[in-house]
Amino acid sequence: MKHASPVQFFTVLFLIPLAVARAENGGAGVPHPVTNPASPRMLEGFRVAEGTQRTPGAALPTELRPLEARPSTPGEFLQDIPCGEYIDFDRTAPFGPVFDVQDFGAVGDGKTVDTAAIQNAIEAAHGQGGGTVWIAGGDFVSGTLELKSDVTLRIARDAVLRASRDPSHYAPPHFIHCDKAQNVRIEGPGKIAGEGQAWWQPPRMNAPVTPPEVFSLEEARSVHFACKRKKVPGRPSPFIRLNESSNLVVSNLIIENSPGWSLSLDRCKGVQVEGVVLDNNYHGENTDGIDIVGSSEVAITRCFISTGDDGIVLKNGFAGDVSRAMTNIRITRCAIRSAANCIKIGTETWSDISDVLIEDCRLFTEEIWPWALSAIALESVDGAAVRNVTVRNVSANNVTTPLFIRLGNRNRWKDKDRAGALEHITVRQLTATGVEFPCVISGIPGLYAKDIVLEDIDIAYRAGGEQLDIKSPVPEVDEEYPEFWMFGDLPAYALFARHVDGLVVRNFRALPRSVNEREAFVFEDVLNLERN
């Protein structure tokens, strides 16, 4: 089979219409129909009636609700997820050679561990030059699965691929692992169930489902950590790890209750993630939604993410490896509910990151408090140059701060002291309601964030009181882990900017709480400021 190069793949990915991008990415020649389609075997209690039509905006069908018991703490999982807006439950059967895991001995009864049978199907598909590994008509428990080049793993609408709760079933410590492969796809419309509740300790307190009448930064921070479910040893994380691979597609898929980082794209090139619903415990520790780690030419499109850590996060912390610069990342048309930062660059930032677009996204918190920490967080704290980032047409509701931009000197590997850059950042058409804290831009003394544009920004605070403890001067904390609360309460309610060279603030409107006594804008050590 002759496949496109990563560069060709990326070009097609961004230039052709989305409908075409959804098409099967096979090899040369005319695809032929399935030779052994799955029989109508259905898991009892999990059947989806033939001919069922999906309704745009509909909640997850009852038949696809999780079979495992979920934690009962209110607010940890959203009650309704509009899967019909993201998942095509009527997607047609695969083309090309099909390798049904039940033909390889998989049982699919929700109890038997089917790792060997599923892996044998993967090996058979790979050995015959590629094909689709078909998981249908059951609840299939498995340990680590190793994907191979030219293989599509497809989970049918009547199937669950369920992670084993036994830590001895994971070597390496991932549920799905793809290492140094090309032309790999993971598809639904079925579900991957992570069994996250098997890997959590109870929280120290249950989170409130409504916010307090008076906001206190210290209280919000304390409750944030007290409600976290601490991990137990042996969990598979990253749960799905695609490593040093190219021409990858993850699409039309439900991933539920991950025990760790959910989907990690690690040093990959040419990746499309489209139409994925990711539903995690809001208090699960380190349950990032999608981690883009040292990868380039990545498109995340039309995904719904609800998770207990960062929603979509770009990291590049490969110390000593200058070849790992990341570039060309697109995050568009996503909805994200996060207990941390909805979309973030950082924290690991040793190698450079450039040319990032975040557009047409909805970021929110529902059914629980504290809100997400930051809607958008852009950080460089370990020496990387983060450049050419555009945020455009983003709405946020019930987020603590709409925007946090930080150039710091954490210098995790102690080899890039005061060496980073954060520049050429544009944020336009950002709207936020239910806000608790101002927007923040901060470099450090002598190391400036540069060329920042904020235009058409509208923020409105949540009603109620506020308890403030503003330090004077505002502490620098150059080496501290970056989070919006690192400086404590701030003397501005709209924007606090410090150590910036080249700042444009245009059409920035903010509605404070009625009890407000602070200024809208505070600028400290800001050079070349333009306001109107």
Coordinates of C-alpha atoms in Angstrom, one line a residue:
M1 CA 0.0 0.0 0.0
K2 CA 1.2 3.5 -0.8
H3 CA 0.1 6.1 1.7
A4 CA 0.4 9.9 1.9
S5 CA 3.4 11.4 3.6
P6 CA 2.7 13.3 6.9
V7 CA 3.0 16.6 5.0
Q8 CA 0.6 15.5 2.3
F9 CA -1.8 14.3 5.0
F10 CA -1.7 17.6 6.8
T11 CA -2.3 19.5 3.6
V12 CA -5.4 17.4 2.8
L13 CA -6.5 17.7 6.4
F14 CA -6.8 21.4 6.4
L15 CA -7.8 22.2 2.8
I16 CA -10.6 19.7 2.0
P17 CA -14.1 20.0 3.4
L18 CA -14.8 18.3 6.6
A19 CA -17.2 15.9 4.9
V20 CA -14.4 14.6 2.8
A21 CA -12.0 14.4 5.7
R22 CA -14.5 12.0 7.3
A23 CA -14.1 9.6 4.4
E24 CA -12.2 6.3 4.8
N25 CA -8.4 6.9 4.4
G26 CA -7.5 3.7 2.6
G27 CA -4.6 2.8 0.2
A28 CA -4.4 2.9 -3.5
G29 CA -7.1 1.3 -5.6
V30 CA -10.9 0.9 -5.2
P31 CA -12.1 -0.2 -1.8
H32 CA -14.2 -3.3 -1.7
P33 CA -17.1 -4.1 0.6
V34 CA -16.8 -5.9 4.0
T35 CA -16.3 -9.6 3.4
N36 CA -17.3 -10.7 6.9
P37 CA -19.5 -8.0 8.5
A38 CA -20.4 -8.5 12.1
S39 CA -23.5 -10.5 12.8
P40 CA -26.4 -8.9 14.7
R41 CA -25.0 -10.1 18.0
M42 CA -26.1 -7.6 20.6
L43 CA -25.2 -7.3 24.3
E44 CA -28.3 -7.8 26.4
G45 CA -29.4 -4.5 27.8
F46 CA -27.3 -2.6 25.4
R47 CA -29.1 -3.0 22.1
V48 CA -29.7 -0.1 19.8
A49 CA -32.7 -0.7 17.7
E50 CA -32.1 -1.1 14.0
G51 CA -33.1 2.1 12.1
T52 CA -32.7 4.3 15.1
Q53 CA -32.2 7.9 13.9
R54 CA -29.9 10.2 15.8
T55 CA -31.3 13.6 16.7
P56 CA -29.0 16.6 16.5
G57 CA -28.5 18.0 20.0
A58 CA -29.9 14.8 21.6
A59 CA -28.5 13.5 24.8
L60 CA -26.5 10.3 24.9
P61 CA -29.0 7.4 24.1
T62 CA -30.0 5.4 27.1
E63 CA -28.7 2.3 25.5
L64 CA -25.2 3.9 25.4
R65 CA -25.1 5.0 29.0
P66 CA -22.3 3.3 31.0
L67 CA -23.0 -0.1 32.5
E68 CA -20.6 0.4 35.3
A69 CA -21.6 2.1 38.5
R70 CA -20.5 5.7 38.6
P71 CA -19.5 7.8 41.7
S72 CA -22.7 9.3 43.2
T73 CA -21.2 12.7 44.1
P74 CA -23.5 15.3 42.4
G75 CA -21.9 17.2 39.5
E76 CA -18.9 14.9 38.9
F77 CA -20.5 13.8 35.6
L78 CA -22.7 15.9 33.4
Q79 CA -26.3 14.8 33.4
D80 CA -26.8 15.4 29.6
I81 CA -24.2 15.3 26.9
P82 CA -25.4 16.3 23.4
C83 CA -23.8 13.3 21.7
G84 CA -26.0 13.7 18.6
E85 CA -24.1 16.8 17.8
Y86 CA -20.8 15.0 17.7
I87 CA -21.3 11.3 17.0
D88 CA -22.7 9.8 13.8
F89 CA -24.4 6.7 15.2
D90 CA -25.4 5.7 11.7
R91 CA -21.9 5.7 10.1
T92 CA -21.7 2.9 7.6
A93 CA -19.7 -0.3 8.0
P94 CA -16.0 -0.2 7.1
F95 CA -14.6 -0.9 3.7
G96 CA -11.7 -3.2 3.0
P97 CA -10.7 -6.4 4.9
V98 CA -12.4 -6.7 8.2
F99 CA -11.1 -8.7 11.2
D100 CA -13.9 -9.4 13.6
V101 CA -12.4 -9.9 17.1
Q102 CA -15.0 -12.6 17.9
D103 CA -13.6 -14.7 15.0
F104 CA -10.4 -14.6 17.0
G105 CA -12.0 -15.8 20.2
A106 CA -13.1 -12.7 21.9
V107 CA -16.1 -13.3 24.2
G108 CA -17.5 -9.9 24.9
D109 CA -19.5 -10.8 28.0
G110 CA -18.2 -7.9 30.1
K111 CA -16.2 -10.3 32.3
T112 CA -13.8 -12.4 30.2
V113 CA -10.5 -10.6 29.5
D114 CA -10.2 -10.5 25.7
T115 CA -6.8 -8.9 25.3
A116 CA -5.2 -11.8 23.5
A117 CA -8.1 -12.2 21.0
I118 CA -8.2 -8.5 20.2
Q119 CA -4.5 -8.3 19.8
N120 CA -4.4 -11.3 17.5
A121 CA -7.0 -9.6 15.3
I122 CA -4.7 -6.5 15.2
E123 CA -1.7 -8.6 14.3
A124 CA -3.6 -10.4 11.6
A125 CA -4.8 -7.1 10.0
H126 CA -1.3 -5.7 10.1
G127 CA 0.2 -8.8 8.7
Q128 CA -2.1 -8.8 5.7
G129 CA -1.2 -5.2 4.8
G130 CA -3.9 -3.5 6.8
G131 CA -7.6 -3.6 7.5
T132 CA -10.3 -2.9 10.1
V133 CA -10.4 -4.7 13.5
W134 CA -14.1 -4.8 14.2
I135 CA -15.5 -4.8 17.7
A136 CA -19.2 -5.3 17.7
G137 CA -22.1 -6.9 19.6
G138 CA -20.6 -7.1 23.1
D139 CA -18.8 -5.7 26.1
F140 CA -15.1 -6.5 25.6
V141 CA -12.7 -6.3 28.6
S142 CA -9.1 -5.8 27.8
G143 CA -5.7 -4.9 29.0
T144 CA -3.0 -3.1 26.9
L145 CA -3.6 -3.2 23.1
E146 CA -0.8 -2.4 20.7
L147 CA -2.0 -0.8 17.5
K148 CA 0.1 -1.3 14.3
S149 CA 0.5 0.5 11.0
D150 CA -2.4 0.5 8.5
V151 CA -4.9 -0.8 11.0
T152 CA -8.2 0.8 11.9
L153 CA -9.7 -0.1 15.3
R154 CA -13.5 0.4 15.0
I155 CA -16.0 0.0 17.8
A156 CA -19.6 -0.5 16.6
R157 CA -22.5 1.3 18.0
D158 CA -23.6 -1.8 20.0
A159 CA -20.2 -2.4 21.6
V160 CA -18.0 -1.3 24.5
L161 CA -14.3 -1.7 24.7
R162 CA -13.7 -1.7 28.5
A163 CA -10.5 -1.3 30.4
S164 CA -9.6 -4.0 32.8
R165 CA -9.4 -3.0 36.5
D166 CA -6.4 -5.3 37.1
P167 CA -3.1 -3.3 36.9
S168 CA -1.2 -6.4 35.9
H169 CA -2.9 -6.3 32.6
Y170 CA -1.1 -3.1 31.5
A171 CA 2.4 -3.3 30.0
P172 CA 3.2 -0.7 28.9
P173 CA 0.9 1.3 31.3
H174 CA -1.6 2.3 28.6
F175 CA -4.9 0.9 27.5
I176 CA -4.3 1.6 23.8
H177 CA -0.8 2.1 22.6
C178 CA 0.5 3.0 19.2
D179 CA 4.3 3.3 18.8
K180 CA 6.2 4.3 15.7
A181 CA 3.3 3.5 13.4
Q182 CA 1.7 5.1 10.4
N183 CA -1.9 5.3 9.0
V184 CA -3.7 4.3 12.1
R185 CA -7.4 5.1 12.9
I186 CA -9.5 4.7 16.1
E187 CA -13.2 5.0 15.4
G188 CA -16.6 4.5 16.9
P189 CA -19.5 5.2 17.1
G190 CA -19.1 2.8 20.0
K191 CA -17.5 3.5 23.3
I192 CA -14.2 3.0 25.2
A193 CA -14.9 2.7 28.9
G194 CA -12.0 3.6 31.2
E195 CA -13.3 2.3 34.5
G196 CA -11.9 5.4 36.2
Q197 CA -13.8 4.8 39.4
A198 CA -11.5 1.8 40.1
W199 CA -8.5 4.1 40.4
W200 CA -9.8 6.9 42.6
Q201 CA -9.8 7.5 46.3
P202 CA -12.8 9.3 47.8
P203 CA -12.4 13.1 47.9
R204 CA -11.9 14.9 51.2
M205 CA -15.1 16.8 50.6
N206 CA -18.0 16.8 48.1
A207 CA -18.0 19.8 45.9
P208 CA -20.9 22.3 46.2
V209 CA -23.2 22.3 43.1
T210 CA -23.8 26.1 43.4
P211 CA -21.3 28.9 44.1
P212 CA -21.1 30.8 47.4
E213 CA -22.8 34.2 47.8
V214 CA -19.4 35.8 48.4
F215 CA -16.4 34.9 46.3
S216 CA -13.1 34.3 48.0
L217 CA -10.1 33.3 46.0
E218 CA -8.6 31.4 49.0
E219 CA -11.9 29.4 49.4
A220 CA -12.1 28.6 45.7
R221 CA -8.5 27.3 45.7
S222 CA -9.1 25.3 48.9
V223 CA -12.3 23.6 47.6
H224 CA -10.7 22.9 44.2
F225 CA -8.0 20.7 45.9
A226 CA -10.2 19.2 48.6
C227 CA -12.6 17.8 46.1
K228 CA -10.0 16.0 44.0
R229 CA -10.1 12.2 43.9
K230 CA -6.5 11.1 44.5
K231 CA -5.2 8.3 42.2
V232 CA -4.2 4.9 43.3
P233 CA -1.1 3.1 42.0
G234 CA -1.2 1.1 38.7
R235 CA -3.6 3.0 36.7
P236 CA -3.1 3.0 32.9
S237 CA -2.0 6.6 32.0
P238 CA -1.9 8.0 29.4
F239 CA -5.0 5.9 28.7
I240 CA -4.7 6.1 24.9
R241 CA -1.1 7.0 23.9
L242 CA -0.1 7.6 20.2
N243 CA 3.7 7.9 20.2
E244 CA 6.1 8.9 17.4
S245 CA 3.5 8.0 14.8
S246 CA 2.1 9.8 11.7
N247 CA -1.1 10.0 9.6
L248 CA -3.4 9.3 12.6
V249 CA -7.2 9.7 12.9
V250 CA -9.3 9.4 16.1
S251 CA -13.0 10.1 15.2
N252 CA -16.6 9.5 15.9
L253 CA -15.9 8.0 19.3
I254 CA -17.0 8.1 22.9
I255 CA -14.3 7.9 25.6
E256 CA -15.7 7.6 29.0
N257 CA -14.3 7.7 32.6
S258 CA -10.6 7.7 31.8
P259 CA -8.3 6.9 34.8
G260 CA -5.6 9.3 33.6
W261 CA -4.6 11.4 30.7
S262 CA -7.2 10.4 28.2
L263 CA -5.7 10.8 24.8
S264 CA -2.0 11.7 24.4
L265 CA -0.5 12.6 21.1
D266 CA 3.2 12.2 21.8
R267 CA 5.7 13.4 19.2
C268 CA 3.4 12.6 16.3
K269 CA 2.9 14.3 13.0
G270 CA -0.3 14.6 11.0
V271 CA -3.1 13.9 13.4
Q272 CA -6.9 14.5 13.1
V273 CA -9.2 14.2 16.1
E274 CA -12.7 14.9 15.1
G275 CA -16.2 14.1 16.5
V276 CA -14.9 12.7 19.9
V277 CA -17.0 12.9 23.1
L278 CA -14.8 12.6 26.1
D279 CA -16.7 12.2 29.5
N280 CA -14.5 12.0 32.6
N281 CA -15.0 12.5 36.3
Y282 CA -14.8 16.2 37.1
H283 CA -12.6 15.5 40.1
G284 CA -10.5 12.7 38.7
E285 CA -6.8 13.7 39.2
N286 CA -4.7 14.3 36.1
T287 CA -7.5 13.3 33.7
D288 CA -6.5 15.7 30.9
G289 CA -8.7 15.4 27.9
I290 CA -6.4 15.7 24.9
D291 CA -2.6 16.2 25.4
I292 CA -0.7 17.4 22.4
V293 CA 2.9 16.6 23.4
G294 CA 5.7 17.6 21.1
S295 CA 3.5 16.9 18.1
S296 CA 2.9 19.0 14.9
E297 CA 0.3 19.3 12.2
V298 CA -2.6 18.5 14.6
A299 CA -6.3 19.3 14.1
I300 CA -8.8 18.9 17.0
T301 CA -12.2 19.6 15.5
R302 CA -15.8 19.4 16.8
C303 CA -15.1 17.6 20.0
F304 CA -17.0 17.6 23.4
I305 CA -14.8 17.3 26.5
S306 CA -15.8 17.1 30.1
T307 CA -12.9 16.3 32.4
G308 CA -11.2 16.8 35.8
D309 CA -8.0 18.4 34.5
D310 CA -7.0 20.5 31.5
G311 CA -9.4 20.0 28.6
I312 CA -7.0 20.4 25.6
V313 CA -3.4 21.1 26.5
L314 CA -0.2 21.6 24.5
K315 CA 3.1 20.6 26.1
N316 CA 6.6 20.4 24.9
G317 CA 8.9 19.5 27.7
F318 CA 11.5 17.3 26.0
A319 CA 14.6 18.8 27.6
G320 CA 17.7 18.7 25.4
D321 CA 15.9 17.8 22.2
V322 CA 15.8 20.9 20.1
S323 CA 14.3 19.0 17.2
R324 CA 11.0 18.7 19.0
A325 CA 9.6 22.1 18.2
M326 CA 5.8 22.0 17.8
T327 CA 4.0 23.8 15.0
N328 CA 0.7 24.0 13.2
I329 CA -1.9 23.1 15.8
R330 CA -5.6 23.8 15.2
I331 CA -8.4 23.6 17.8
T332 CA -11.8 24.5 16.4
R333 CA -15.5 24.1 17.1
C334 CA -15.0 22.3 20.5
A335 CA -17.0 22.5 23.7
I336 CA -15.0 22.0 26.9
R337 CA -16.0 21.6 30.5
S338 CA -12.8 21.5 32.7
A339 CA -12.0 21.5 36.4
A340 CA -8.7 23.1 35.5
N341 CA -7.9 25.1 32.3
C342 CA -10.2 24.5 29.4
I343 CA -7.5 25.1 26.7
K344 CA -3.9 25.6 27.7
I345 CA -0.4 25.9 26.4
G346 CA 2.0 24.6 29.1
T347 CA 3.0 23.8 31.7
E348 CA 5.9 21.8 30.3
T349 CA 7.6 24.2 27.9
W350 CA 11.2 23.5 27.2
S351 CA 11.0 23.2 23.4
D352 CA 9.3 25.8 21.2
I353 CA 5.6 26.0 20.2
S354 CA 4.4 28.1 17.3
D355 CA 1.5 28.7 15.0
V356 CA -1.5 27.7 17.1
L357 CA -5.1 28.6 16.3
I358 CA -8.0 28.3 18.8
E359 CA -11.3 29.2 17.2
D360 CA -15.0 28.9 17.5
C361 CA -15.0 27.1 20.9
R362 CA -17.4 27.1 23.9
L363 CA -15.8 26.7 27.3
F364 CA -17.9 26.3 30.4
T365 CA -18.7 24.9 33.8
E366 CA -22.1 23.4 34.8
E367 CA -23.6 21.7 37.7
I368 CA -20.7 22.2 40.1
W369 CA -18.4 24.8 41.8
P370 CA -15.6 25.9 41.7
W371 CA -15.6 26.8 38.1
A372 CA -12.9 26.0 35.6
L373 CA -9.7 27.8 36.5
S374 CA -9.0 29.5 33.2
A375 CA -10.9 29.5 30.0
I376 CA -7.7 30.1 28.0
A377 CA -4.2 29.8 29.6
L378 CA -1.1 30.5 27.5
E379 CA 2.2 29.9 29.3
S380 CA 6.0 29.6 28.8
V381 CA 7.8 28.9 32.0
D382 CA 10.6 26.4 31.2
G383 CA 12.5 28.3 28.5
A384 CA 10.5 27.7 25.3
A385 CA 9.6 30.3 22.8
V386 CA 5.8 30.3 22.4
R387 CA 4.9 32.4 19.3
N388 CA 2.2 33.1 16.9
V389 CA -0.9 32.1 18.9
T390 CA -4.4 33.2 17.8
V391 CA -7.5 32.9 19.9
R392 CA -10.7 33.9 18.0
N393 CA -14.4 33.8 18.6
V394 CA -14.4 31.9 21.9
S395 CA -17.2 32.0 24.5
A396 CA -16.9 31.1 28.1
N397 CA -19.5 30.7 30.8
N398 CA -18.8 30.1 34.5
V399 CA -15.0 30.3 34.4
T400 CA -12.9 31.8 37.1
T401 CA -10.7 33.8 34.8
P402 CA -11.3 34.2 31.0
L403 CA -7.6 34.6 30.1
F404 CA -4.2 33.9 31.8
I405 CA -1.0 34.7 29.9
R406 CA 2.2 34.0 31.8
L407 CA 5.9 34.2 30.9
G408 CA 7.8 32.8 33.9
N409 CA 11.0 31.2 35.1
R410 CA 10.0 27.9 36.6
N411 CA 12.9 26.5 34.7
R412 CA 12.0 22.9 35.5
W413 CA 15.2 21.3 34.1
K414 CA 17.5 24.1 35.5
D415 CA 19.1 24.7 32.1
K416 CA 17.2 27.6 30.7
D417 CA 17.3 30.4 33.3
R418 CA 15.2 33.4 32.2
A419 CA 15.4 32.2 28.6
G420 CA 11.8 31.8 27.4
A421 CA 9.7 34.0 25.1
L422 CA 5.9 34.5 24.8
E423 CA 5.1 36.8 21.9
H424 CA 2.9 37.5 18.9
I425 CA -0.3 36.6 20.8
T426 CA -3.7 37.7 19.5
V427 CA -7.0 37.3 21.3
R428 CA -10.1 38.5 19.5
Q429 CA -13.8 38.1 20.2
L430 CA -13.6 36.5 23.6
T431 CA -16.8 36.7 25.6
A432 CA -17.1 35.4 29.2
T433 CA -19.9 35.4 31.7
G434 CA -20.0 34.2 35.3
V435 CA -16.4 35.5 35.8
E436 CA -14.8 35.5 39.2
F437 CA -11.3 37.0 38.5
P438 CA -9.7 39.4 36.0
C439 CA -7.7 38.6 32.9
V440 CA -4.0 38.4 33.6
I441 CA -0.9 39.0 31.4
S442 CA 2.5 38.9 33.2
G443 CA 6.1 38.4 32.3
I444 CA 8.8 38.8 34.9
P445 CA 11.2 41.7 35.6
G446 CA 13.5 42.0 32.6
L447 CA 11.8 39.3 30.6
Y448 CA 8.8 40.7 28.8
A449 CA 5.8 39.1 27.2
K450 CA 5.8 40.8 23.8
D451 CA 3.3 41.9 21.1
I452 CA 0.0 41.0 22.7
V453 CA -3.3 42.1 21.1
L454 CA -6.6 41.9 23.0
E455 CA -9.5 43.1 20.9
D456 CA -13.3 42.8 21.3
I457 CA -13.2 41.3 24.7
D458 CA -16.4 41.3 26.8
I459 CA -16.5 39.9 30.3
A460 CA -19.2 40.0 33.0
Y461 CA -18.8 38.9 36.6
R462 CA -21.1 36.6 38.5
A463 CA -23.4 38.5 40.8
G464 CA -22.7 38.5 44.5
G465 CA -20.1 39.7 46.9
E466 CA -16.3 39.4 46.9
Q467 CA -13.8 39.1 49.6
L468 CA -10.4 40.5 48.5
D469 CA -7.0 40.5 50.0
I470 CA -4.8 42.5 47.6
K471 CA -1.1 42.5 48.3
S472 CA 0.9 45.7 47.6
P473 CA 3.1 45.3 45.7
V474 CA 1.6 42.3 43.9
P475 CA 4.2 39.5 44.4
E476 CA 6.4 38.5 41.5
V477 CA 6.7 34.7 42.2
D478 CA 9.0 34.2 39.2
E479 CA 9.7 30.6 39.7
E480 CA 6.3 29.4 41.0
Y481 CA 4.1 26.9 39.1
P482 CA 1.9 29.0 36.8
E483 CA -1.8 29.3 37.7
F484 CA -4.0 32.3 37.6
W485 CA -4.2 32.5 41.4
M486 CA -0.4 32.7 41.9
F487 CA -0.4 36.5 42.5
G488 CA -3.4 36.4 44.9
D489 CA -6.2 38.9 44.4
L490 CA -5.4 41.7 42.0
P491 CA -6.0 45.5 42.0
A492 CA -8.0 45.4 38.6
Y493 CA -11.3 43.7 37.8
A494 CA -10.9 43.7 34.0
L495 CA -7.2 43.3 33.2
F496 CA -4.0 43.2 35.2
A497 CA -0.9 43.5 32.9
R498 CA 2.7 43.6 34.0
H499 CA 6.1 43.2 32.3
V500 CA 4.8 43.5 28.8
D501 CA 6.4 45.1 25.8
G502 CA 3.9 45.9 23.1
L503 CA 0.3 45.6 24.3
V504 CA -2.8 46.6 22.3
V505 CA -6.1 46.7 24.2
R506 CA -9.0 47.6 22.0
N507 CA -12.7 47.4 22.7
F508 CA -12.3 45.7 26.0
R509 CA -15.5 45.8 28.1
A510 CA -16.0 44.4 31.6
L511 CA -19.0 44.4 34.0
P512 CA -17.8 44.0 37.6
R513 CA -19.8 43.0 40.6
S514 CA -22.0 45.7 42.1
V515 CA -19.8 45.8 45.2
N516 CA -16.7 46.5 43.1
E517 CA -14.2 49.1 44.3
R518 CA -11.3 48.3 42.0
E519 CA -10.1 50.0 38.8
A520 CA -10.9 48.2 35.5
F521 CA -7.3 48.2 34.2
V522 CA -3.9 48.2 36.0
F523 CA -0.7 48.3 33.9
E524 CA 2.7 47.9 35.6
D525 CA 5.9 48.0 33.6
V526 CA 4.1 47.9 30.3
L527 CA 6.0 49.4 27.4
N528 CA 4.4 50.5 24.1
L529 CA 0.8 50.4 25.3
E530 CA -2.0 51.2 22.9
R531 CA -5.6 51.5 24.2
N532 CA -8.9 52.5 22.7

